[in-house]
GROMACS .gro file of C-alpha atoms in nm:
model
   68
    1UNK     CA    1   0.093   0.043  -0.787
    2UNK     CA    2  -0.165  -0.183  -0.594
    3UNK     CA    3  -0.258  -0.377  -0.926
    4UNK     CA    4   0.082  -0.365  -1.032
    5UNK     CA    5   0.156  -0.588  -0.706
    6UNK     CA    6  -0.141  -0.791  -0.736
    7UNK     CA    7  -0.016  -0.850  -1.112
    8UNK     CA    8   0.345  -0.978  -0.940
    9UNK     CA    9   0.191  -1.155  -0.684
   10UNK     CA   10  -0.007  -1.357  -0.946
   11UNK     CA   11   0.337  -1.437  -1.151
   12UNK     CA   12   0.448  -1.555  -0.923
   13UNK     CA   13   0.193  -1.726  -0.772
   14UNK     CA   14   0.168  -1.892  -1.150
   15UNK     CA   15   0.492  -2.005  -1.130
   16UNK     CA   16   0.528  -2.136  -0.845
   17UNK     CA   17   0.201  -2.335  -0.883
   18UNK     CA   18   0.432  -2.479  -1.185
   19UNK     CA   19   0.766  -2.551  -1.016
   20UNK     CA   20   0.962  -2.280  -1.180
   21UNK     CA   21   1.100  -2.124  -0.877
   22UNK     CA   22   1.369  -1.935  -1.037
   23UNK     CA   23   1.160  -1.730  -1.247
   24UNK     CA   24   0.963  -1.627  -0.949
   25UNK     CA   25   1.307  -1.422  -0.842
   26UNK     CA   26   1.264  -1.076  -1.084
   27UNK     CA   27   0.892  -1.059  -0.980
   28UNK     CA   28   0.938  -1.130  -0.624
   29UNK     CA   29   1.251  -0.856  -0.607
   30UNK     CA   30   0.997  -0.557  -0.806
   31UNK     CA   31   0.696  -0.699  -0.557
   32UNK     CA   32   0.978  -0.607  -0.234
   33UNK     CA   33   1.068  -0.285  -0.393
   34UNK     CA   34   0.729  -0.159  -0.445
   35UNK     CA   35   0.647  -0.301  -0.106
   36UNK     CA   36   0.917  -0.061   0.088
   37UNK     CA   37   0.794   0.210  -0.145
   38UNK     CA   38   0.488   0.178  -0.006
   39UNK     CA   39   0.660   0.091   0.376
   40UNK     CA   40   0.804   0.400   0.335
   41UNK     CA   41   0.544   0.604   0.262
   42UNK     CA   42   0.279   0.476   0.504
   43UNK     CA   43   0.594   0.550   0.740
   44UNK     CA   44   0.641   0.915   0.661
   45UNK     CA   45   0.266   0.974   0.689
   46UNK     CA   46   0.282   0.857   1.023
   47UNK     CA   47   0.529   1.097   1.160
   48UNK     CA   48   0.344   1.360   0.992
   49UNK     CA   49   0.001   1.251   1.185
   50UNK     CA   50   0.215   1.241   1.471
   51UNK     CA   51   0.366   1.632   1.444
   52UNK     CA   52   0.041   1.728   1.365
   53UNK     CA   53  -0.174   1.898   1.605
   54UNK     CA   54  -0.582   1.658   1.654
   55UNK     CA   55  -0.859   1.791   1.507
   56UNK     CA   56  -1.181   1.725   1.671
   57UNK     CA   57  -1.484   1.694   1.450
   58UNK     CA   58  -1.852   1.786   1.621
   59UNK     CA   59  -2.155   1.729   1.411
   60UNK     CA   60  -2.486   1.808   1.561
   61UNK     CA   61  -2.745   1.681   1.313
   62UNK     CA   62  -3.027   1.779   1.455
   63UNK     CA   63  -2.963   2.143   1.378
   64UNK     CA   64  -2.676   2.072   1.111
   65UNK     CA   65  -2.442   2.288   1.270
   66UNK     CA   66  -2.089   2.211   1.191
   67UNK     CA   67  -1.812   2.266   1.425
   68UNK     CA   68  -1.438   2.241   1.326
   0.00000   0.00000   0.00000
């Protein structure tokens, strides 16, 4: 989905470099939906980091001993 973006965001970039505005309209409605797809998303993650209980990671390298 990220090239897909950077794809829009160079149509429209393209186009607007050449005055045609209007066509700039379909690209820049997909480049919003795939946007607050990925909004979204990143949201939901959050709240999962945030019902999750931390993890602490220790790694002594001297010894490689790896505690979880």
């Amino acid at each position: 989905m990220l090239d897909e973006n950077h794809h829009l965001i160079q149509c429209i970039m393209d186009y607007q470099s050449k005055g045609k505005t209007a066509e700039c309209t379909q690209y820049q409605q997909i480049l919003h939906r795939n946007l607050v797809y990925l909004a979204t998303i990143a949201d939901s993650n959050q709240n999962m980091q945030s019902l999750l209980p931390a993890v602490s990671v220790i790694c002594d390298s001297s010894n490689s001993n790896y505690e979880i």
